[in-house]
Short mmCIF file of C-alpha atoms and ligand atoms in Angstrom, two decimals:
data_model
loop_
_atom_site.label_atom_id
_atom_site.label_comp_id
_atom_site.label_asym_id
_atom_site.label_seq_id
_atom_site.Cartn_x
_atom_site.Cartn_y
_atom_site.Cartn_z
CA UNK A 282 0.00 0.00 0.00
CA UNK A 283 0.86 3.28 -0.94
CA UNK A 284 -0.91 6.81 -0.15
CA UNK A 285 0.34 10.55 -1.33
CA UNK A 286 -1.55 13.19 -0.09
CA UNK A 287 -0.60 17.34 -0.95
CA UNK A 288 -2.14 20.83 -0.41
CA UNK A 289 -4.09 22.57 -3.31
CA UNK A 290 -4.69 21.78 -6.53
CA UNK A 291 -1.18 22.97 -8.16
CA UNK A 292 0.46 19.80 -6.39
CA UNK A 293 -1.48 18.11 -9.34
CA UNK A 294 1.13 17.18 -11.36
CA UNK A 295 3.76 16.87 -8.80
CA UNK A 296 1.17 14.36 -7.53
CA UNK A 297 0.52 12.11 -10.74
CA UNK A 298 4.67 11.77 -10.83
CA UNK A 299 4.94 10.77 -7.28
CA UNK A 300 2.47 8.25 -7.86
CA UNK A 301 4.29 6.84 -11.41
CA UNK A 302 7.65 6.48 -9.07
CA UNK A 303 5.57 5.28 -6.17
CA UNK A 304 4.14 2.27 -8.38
CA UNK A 305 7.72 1.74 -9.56
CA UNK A 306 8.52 0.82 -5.84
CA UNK A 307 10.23 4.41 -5.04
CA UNK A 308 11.11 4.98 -1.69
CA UNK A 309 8.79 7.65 -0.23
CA UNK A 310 11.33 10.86 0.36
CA UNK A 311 12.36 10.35 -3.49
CA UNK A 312 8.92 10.26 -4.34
CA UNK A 313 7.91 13.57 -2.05
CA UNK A 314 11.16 14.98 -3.54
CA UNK A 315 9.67 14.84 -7.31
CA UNK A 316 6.15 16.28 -6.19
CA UNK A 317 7.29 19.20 -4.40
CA UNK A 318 10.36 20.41 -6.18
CA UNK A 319 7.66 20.11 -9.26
CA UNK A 320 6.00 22.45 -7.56
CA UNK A 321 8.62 24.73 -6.58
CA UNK A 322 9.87 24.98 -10.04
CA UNK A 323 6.84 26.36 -11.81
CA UNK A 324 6.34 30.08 -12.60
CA UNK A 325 3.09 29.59 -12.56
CA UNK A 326 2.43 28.86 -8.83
CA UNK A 327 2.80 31.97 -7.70
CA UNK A 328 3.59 31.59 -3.89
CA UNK A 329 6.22 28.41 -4.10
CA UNK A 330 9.33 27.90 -5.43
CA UNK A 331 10.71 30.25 -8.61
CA UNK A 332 8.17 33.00 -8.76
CA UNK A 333 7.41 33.00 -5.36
CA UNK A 334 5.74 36.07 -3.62
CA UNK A 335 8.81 38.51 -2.77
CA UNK A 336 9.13 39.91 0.76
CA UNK A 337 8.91 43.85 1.30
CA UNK A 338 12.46 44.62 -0.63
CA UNK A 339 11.32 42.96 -3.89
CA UNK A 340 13.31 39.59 -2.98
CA UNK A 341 12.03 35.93 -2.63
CA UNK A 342 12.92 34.38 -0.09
CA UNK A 343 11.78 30.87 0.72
CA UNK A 344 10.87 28.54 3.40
CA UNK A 345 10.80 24.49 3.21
CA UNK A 346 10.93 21.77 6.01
CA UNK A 347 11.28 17.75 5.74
CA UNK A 348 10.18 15.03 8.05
CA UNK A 349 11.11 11.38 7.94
CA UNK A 350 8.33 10.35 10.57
CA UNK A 351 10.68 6.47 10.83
CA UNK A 352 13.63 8.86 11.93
CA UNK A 353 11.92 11.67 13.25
CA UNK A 354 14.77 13.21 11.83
CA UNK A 355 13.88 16.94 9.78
CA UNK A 356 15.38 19.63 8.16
CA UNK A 357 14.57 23.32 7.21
CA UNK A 358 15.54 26.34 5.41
CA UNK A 359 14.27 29.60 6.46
CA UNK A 360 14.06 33.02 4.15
CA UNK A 361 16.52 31.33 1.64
CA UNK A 362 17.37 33.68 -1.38
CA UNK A 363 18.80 32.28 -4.83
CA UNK A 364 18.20 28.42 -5.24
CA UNK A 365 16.27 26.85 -7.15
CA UNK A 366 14.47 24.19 -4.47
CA UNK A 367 14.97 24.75 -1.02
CA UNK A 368 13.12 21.69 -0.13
CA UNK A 369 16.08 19.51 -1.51
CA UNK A 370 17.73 21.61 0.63
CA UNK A 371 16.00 20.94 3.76
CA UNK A 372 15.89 17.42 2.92
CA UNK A 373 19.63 17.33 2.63
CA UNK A 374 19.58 19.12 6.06
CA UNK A 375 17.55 16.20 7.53
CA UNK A 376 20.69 13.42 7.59
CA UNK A 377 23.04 15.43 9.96
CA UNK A 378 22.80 15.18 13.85
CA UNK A 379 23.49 18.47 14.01
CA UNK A 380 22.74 22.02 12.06
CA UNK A 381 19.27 20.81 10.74
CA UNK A 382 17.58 24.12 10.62
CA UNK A 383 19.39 27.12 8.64
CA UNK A 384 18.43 30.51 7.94
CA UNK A 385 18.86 33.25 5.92
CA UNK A 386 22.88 33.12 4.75
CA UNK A 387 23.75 30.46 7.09
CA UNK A 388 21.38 28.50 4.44
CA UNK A 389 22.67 29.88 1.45
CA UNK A 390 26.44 29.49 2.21
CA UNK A 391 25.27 25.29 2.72
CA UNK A 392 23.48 25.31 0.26
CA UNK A 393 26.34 27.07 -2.05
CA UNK A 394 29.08 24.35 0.07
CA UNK A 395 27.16 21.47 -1.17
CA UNK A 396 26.30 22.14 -5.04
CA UNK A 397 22.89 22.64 -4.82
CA UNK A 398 21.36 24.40 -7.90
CA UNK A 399 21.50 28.22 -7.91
CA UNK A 400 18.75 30.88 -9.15
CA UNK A 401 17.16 33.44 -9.06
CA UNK A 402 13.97 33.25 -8.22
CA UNK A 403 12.37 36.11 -8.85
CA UNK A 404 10.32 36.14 -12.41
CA UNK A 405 9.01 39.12 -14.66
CA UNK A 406 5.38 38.61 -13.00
CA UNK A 407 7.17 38.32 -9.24
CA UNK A 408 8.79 42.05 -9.87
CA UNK A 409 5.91 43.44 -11.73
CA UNK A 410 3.50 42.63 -8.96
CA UNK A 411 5.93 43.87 -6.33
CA UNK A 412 6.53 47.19 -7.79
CA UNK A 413 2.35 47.45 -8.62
CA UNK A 414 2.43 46.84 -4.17
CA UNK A 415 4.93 48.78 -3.34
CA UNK A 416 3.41 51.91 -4.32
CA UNK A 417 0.43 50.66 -3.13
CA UNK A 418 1.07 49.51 0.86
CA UNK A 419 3.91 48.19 2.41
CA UNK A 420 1.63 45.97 4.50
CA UNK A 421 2.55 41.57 4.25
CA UNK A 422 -0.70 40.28 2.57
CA UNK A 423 -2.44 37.35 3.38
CA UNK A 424 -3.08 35.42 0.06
CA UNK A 425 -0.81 32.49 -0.03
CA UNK A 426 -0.68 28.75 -0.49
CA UNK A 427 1.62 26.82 0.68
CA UNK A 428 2.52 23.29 -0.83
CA UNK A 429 2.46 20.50 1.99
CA UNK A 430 2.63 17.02 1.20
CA UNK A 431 2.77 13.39 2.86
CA UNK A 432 4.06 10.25 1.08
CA UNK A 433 3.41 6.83 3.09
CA UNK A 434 5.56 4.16 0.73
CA UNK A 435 5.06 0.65 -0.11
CA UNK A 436 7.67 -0.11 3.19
CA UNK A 437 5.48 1.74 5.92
CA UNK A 438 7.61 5.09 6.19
CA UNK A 439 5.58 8.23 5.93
CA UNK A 440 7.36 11.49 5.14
CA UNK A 441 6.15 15.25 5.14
CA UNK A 442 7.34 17.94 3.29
CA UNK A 443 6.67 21.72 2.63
CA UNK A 444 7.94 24.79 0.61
CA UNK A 445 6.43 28.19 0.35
CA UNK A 446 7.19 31.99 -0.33
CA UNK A 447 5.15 32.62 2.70
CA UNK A 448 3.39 36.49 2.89
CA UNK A 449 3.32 38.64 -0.20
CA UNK A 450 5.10 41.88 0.84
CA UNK A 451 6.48 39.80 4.03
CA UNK A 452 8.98 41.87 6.26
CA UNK A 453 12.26 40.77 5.20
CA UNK A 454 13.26 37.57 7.30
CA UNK A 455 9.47 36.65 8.59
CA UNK A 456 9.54 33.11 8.77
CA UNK A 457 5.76 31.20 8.84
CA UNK A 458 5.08 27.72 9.79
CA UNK A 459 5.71 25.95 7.32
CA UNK A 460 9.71 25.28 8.03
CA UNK A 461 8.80 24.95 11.52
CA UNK A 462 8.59 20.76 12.26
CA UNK A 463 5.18 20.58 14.44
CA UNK A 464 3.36 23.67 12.57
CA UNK A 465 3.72 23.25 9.30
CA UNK A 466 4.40 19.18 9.25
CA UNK A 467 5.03 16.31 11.68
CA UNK A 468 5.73 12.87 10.60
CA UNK A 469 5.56 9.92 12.67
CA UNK A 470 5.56 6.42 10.82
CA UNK A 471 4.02 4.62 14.20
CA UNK A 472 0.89 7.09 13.60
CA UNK A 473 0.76 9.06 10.71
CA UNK A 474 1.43 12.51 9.43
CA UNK A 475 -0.03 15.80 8.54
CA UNK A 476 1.00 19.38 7.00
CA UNK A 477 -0.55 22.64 6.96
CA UNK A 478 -1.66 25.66 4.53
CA UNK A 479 -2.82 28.99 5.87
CA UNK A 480 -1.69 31.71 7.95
CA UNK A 481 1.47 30.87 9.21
CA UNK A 482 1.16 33.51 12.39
CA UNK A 483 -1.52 31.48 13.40
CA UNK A 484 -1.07 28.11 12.40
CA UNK A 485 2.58 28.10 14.84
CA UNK A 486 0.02 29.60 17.38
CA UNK A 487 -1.42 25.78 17.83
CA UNK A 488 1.61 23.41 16.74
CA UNK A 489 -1.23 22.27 13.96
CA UNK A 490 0.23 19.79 12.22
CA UNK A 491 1.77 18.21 15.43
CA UNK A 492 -1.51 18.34 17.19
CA UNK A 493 -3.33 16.50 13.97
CA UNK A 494 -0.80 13.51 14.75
CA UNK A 495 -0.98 13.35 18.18
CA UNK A 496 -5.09 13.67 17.48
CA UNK A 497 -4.56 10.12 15.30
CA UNK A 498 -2.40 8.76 18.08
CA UNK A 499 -5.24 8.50 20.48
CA UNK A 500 -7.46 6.90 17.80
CA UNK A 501 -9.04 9.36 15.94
CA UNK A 502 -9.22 8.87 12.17
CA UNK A 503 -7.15 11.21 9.87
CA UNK A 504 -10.17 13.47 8.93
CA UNK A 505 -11.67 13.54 12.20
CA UNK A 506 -8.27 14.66 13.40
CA UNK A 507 -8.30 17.24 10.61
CA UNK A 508 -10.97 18.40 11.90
CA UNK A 509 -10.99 18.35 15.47
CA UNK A 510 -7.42 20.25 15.28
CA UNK A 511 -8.71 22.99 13.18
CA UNK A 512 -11.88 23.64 15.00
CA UNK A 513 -10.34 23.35 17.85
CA UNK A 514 -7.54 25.87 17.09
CA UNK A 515 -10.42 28.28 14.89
CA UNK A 516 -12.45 28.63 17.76
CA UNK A 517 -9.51 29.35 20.69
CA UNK A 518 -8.25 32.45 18.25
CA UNK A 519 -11.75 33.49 18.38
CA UNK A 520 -12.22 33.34 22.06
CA UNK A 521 -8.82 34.96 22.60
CA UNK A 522 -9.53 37.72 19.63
CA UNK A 523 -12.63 37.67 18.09
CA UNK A 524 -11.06 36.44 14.39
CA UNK A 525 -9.08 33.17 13.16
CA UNK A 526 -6.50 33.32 9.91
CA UNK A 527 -7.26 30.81 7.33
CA UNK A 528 -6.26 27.78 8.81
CA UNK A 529 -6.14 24.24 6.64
CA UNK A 530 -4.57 21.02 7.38
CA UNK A 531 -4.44 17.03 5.81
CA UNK A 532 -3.27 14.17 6.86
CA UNK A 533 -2.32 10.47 6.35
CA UNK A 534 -2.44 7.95 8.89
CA UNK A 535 0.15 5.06 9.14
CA UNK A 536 -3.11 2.64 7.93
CA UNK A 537 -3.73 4.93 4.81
CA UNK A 538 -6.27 6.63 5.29
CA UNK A 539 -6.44 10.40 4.09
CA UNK A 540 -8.00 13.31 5.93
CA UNK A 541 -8.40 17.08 5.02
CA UNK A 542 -10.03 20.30 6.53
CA UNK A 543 -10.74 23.85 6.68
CA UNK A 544 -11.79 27.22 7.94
CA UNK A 545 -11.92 28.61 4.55
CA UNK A 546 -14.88 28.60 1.78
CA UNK A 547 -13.07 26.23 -0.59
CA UNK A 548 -9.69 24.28 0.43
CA UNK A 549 -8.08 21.93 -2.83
CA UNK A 550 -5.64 19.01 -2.02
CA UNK A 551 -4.62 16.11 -3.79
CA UNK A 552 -4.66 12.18 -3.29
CA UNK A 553 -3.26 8.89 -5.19
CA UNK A 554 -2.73 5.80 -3.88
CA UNK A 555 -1.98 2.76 -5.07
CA UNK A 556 -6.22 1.88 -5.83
CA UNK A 557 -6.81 5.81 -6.61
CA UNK A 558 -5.77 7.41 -9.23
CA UNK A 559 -4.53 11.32 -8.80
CA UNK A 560 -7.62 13.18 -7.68
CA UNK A 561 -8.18 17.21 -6.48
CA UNK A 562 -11.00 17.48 -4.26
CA UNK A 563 -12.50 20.64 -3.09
CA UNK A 564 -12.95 21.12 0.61
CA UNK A 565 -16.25 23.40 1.36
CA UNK A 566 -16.51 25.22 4.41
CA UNK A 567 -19.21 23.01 5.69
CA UNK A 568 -16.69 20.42 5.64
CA UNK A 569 -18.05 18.17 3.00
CA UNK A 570 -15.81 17.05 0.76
CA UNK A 571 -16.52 16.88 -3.18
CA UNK A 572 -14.70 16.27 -6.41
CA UNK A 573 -15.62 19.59 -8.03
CA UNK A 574 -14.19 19.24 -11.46
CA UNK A 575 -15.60 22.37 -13.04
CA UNK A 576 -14.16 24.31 -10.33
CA UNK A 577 -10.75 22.48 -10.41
CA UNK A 578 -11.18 22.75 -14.36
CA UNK A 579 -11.45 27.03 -13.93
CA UNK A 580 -8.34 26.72 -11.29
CA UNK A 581 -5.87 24.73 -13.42
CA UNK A 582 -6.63 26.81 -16.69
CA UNK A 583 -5.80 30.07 -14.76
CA UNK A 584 -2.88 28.85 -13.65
CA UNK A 585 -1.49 27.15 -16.84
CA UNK A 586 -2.48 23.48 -16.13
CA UNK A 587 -4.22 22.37 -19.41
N1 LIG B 646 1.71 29.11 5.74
C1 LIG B 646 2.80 29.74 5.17
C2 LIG B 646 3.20 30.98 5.80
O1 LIG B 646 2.42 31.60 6.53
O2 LIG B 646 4.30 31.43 5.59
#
C-alpha cells in the first residue's frame, strides 16, 4: 500500500509523478522529492518555489521543512534567497545530527558548500507585482498557499514535506510555519502525518500539524483529526480575539487513510494511492468534501495546467 496526499490543486502534477515512481517501488522521500520540487519549479504557482511572492524589498525568499516520521529526523531552510528548491535543501539538512535548521545566509552558504542548484527566483510577473504593491502599501498580505505534502511508501515510512514563499510583501526575514517541524508538518511512521496551509502567524500559534498527529495517536481517524485540530484551534483564536486566519490542514495515517479540513470557503488538495488514481477534491466550508471538477477545471486553466 501506498498513499500521497498534498495541499491545493497545483500539487497536481507533482502528484501524478509521485504516484508513477511510487508504483515503480520508489522509496517515499524520493517520491515527495519529485512532487514538491515540481511544484517549486513552476512560474506559474505563484507563492512556491521560482516565482514565489517577494518579501517587502522585492526579494524571494523561501521557506521548506522535511520530516522522515521512521527517523523523526527533519530539516529546514528559512528566508533562503537564490536556489532553485529549497526543499532539496532541507531534505539534505535532515541526515546530519546536528545544524538541521538554517536561515537566511547560514542557508545559502550550505546550500552554495554542497552544489545545490543556484537561481534566481524572482520572475518578470514576481517584480511586476511587487513594484504594482509597493506603491500601493507596504503591509505583508495574506493570500498564499503553501505546498504541503505526505508520502506513506510501499515499506510503511511516511514522510512530510513543505515549501512556500510565505506572505506577499512579508517583512524581510518573517519566517511562517511551514519550516517549523510541528506547525507546518510532523511525521511519525508509528501514527501518521499531517501538513498545513494557511496563515502561518496562526497556524505556529497551535503546533497544527503536530496536534493532527498526536489527534490520530489516540485513535481518531485522519479526517476527524483534521478536523478536530482545526476547529479546535479556529475557535480558541476566536475566544482569545474575536477572528481566526485561514487555517487548513491534511493528513495520512500510518493505515492509509487520508484526511483534510478547513476554515476557509473552498480548500483543494490532492490524493493517489496505489487503488486511486490522482484526484483534487474541493474542501467546502461546511466540511463536506466533493470532487468539483468544473471548479478544479477554472483553477488549473488560470494557472497554466491544461
Ligand atoms: N503558511 C505559510 C506561511 O504563513 O508562511
Amino acid at each position: 500500500m501506498w498513499v500521497i496526499t498534498a495541499t491545493w490543486c497545483m500539487a497536481l502534477d507533482g502528484v501524478r509523478k509521485a504516484a508513477e515512481m511510487l508504483k515503480d517501488g520508489a522509496d517515499g522521500a524520493d517520491a515527495l522529492e519529485t512532487l514538491i520540487t515540481d511544484v517549486e519549479s513552476n512560474p506559474g504557482f505563484t507563492s512556491v518555489g521560482y516565482g514565489g511572492l517577494p518579501d517587502r524589498d522585492g526579494n524571494v525568499r523561501l521557506d521548506a521543512g522535511f520530516m522522515d516520521g521512521t527517523t523523526l529526523n527533519t530539516g529546514a531552510v528559512m528566508s533562503i534567497s537564490g536556489f532553485a528548491s529549497p526543499f532539496r535543501i532541507a531534505r539534505s539538512l535532515s541526515s546530519s545530527e546536528l545544524n538541521n535548521v538554517l536561515t537566511g545566509s547560514g542557508a545559502e552558504a550550505y546550500a552554495a558548500e554542497h552544489g545545490f542548484e543556484q537561481k534566481d527566483m524572482r520572475t518578470e510577473l514576481s517584480i511586476s507585482r511587487w513594484k504594482q504593491a509597493v506603491q500601493q502599501t507596504h503591509q505583508a498580505y495574506r493570500g498564499h498557499d503553501t505546498v504541503g505534502a505526505l508520502v506513506l511508501d510501499e515499506a510503511g515510512n511516511i514522510y512530510a514535506g513543505t515549501s512556500t514563499s510565505g506572505l506577499f510583501m512579508k517583512l524581510p526575514g518573517r519566517v511562517g510555519d511551514s519550516p517549523l517541524a510541528g506547525s507546518g508538518f510532523y511525521a511519525d511512521s508509528l501514527v501518521g502525518a499531517a501538513a498545513a496551509t494557511g496563515l502561518g502567524e496562526d497556524l505556529m500559534k497551535g503546533c497544527i500539524s503536530y496536534e493532527t498527529v498526536r489527534l490520530m495517536k489516540e485513535g481518531h481517524s485522519a479526517q476527524e483529526a483534521c478536523e478536530l485540530a482545526v476547529k479546535a484551534l479556529d475557535s480558541r483564536l476566536k475566544k482569545a480575539r474575536g477572528k481566526a486566519g485561514d487555517l487548513s490542514v491534511i493528513a495520512v495515517s500510518k493505515n492509509g487513510d487520508c484526511g483534510a479540513f478547513s476554515n476557509i470557503s473552498e480548500f483543494s488538495f490532492v490524493t493517489a494511492s496505489d487503488t486511486k488514481d490522482p484526484c483534487v477534491y474541493l474542501v467546502k466550508e461546511n466540511g463536506n468534501i466533493s470532487a468539483d471538477t468544473a471548479w478544479i477545471r477554472a483553477y488549473m486553466e488560470r494557472h497554466h495546467q491544461f
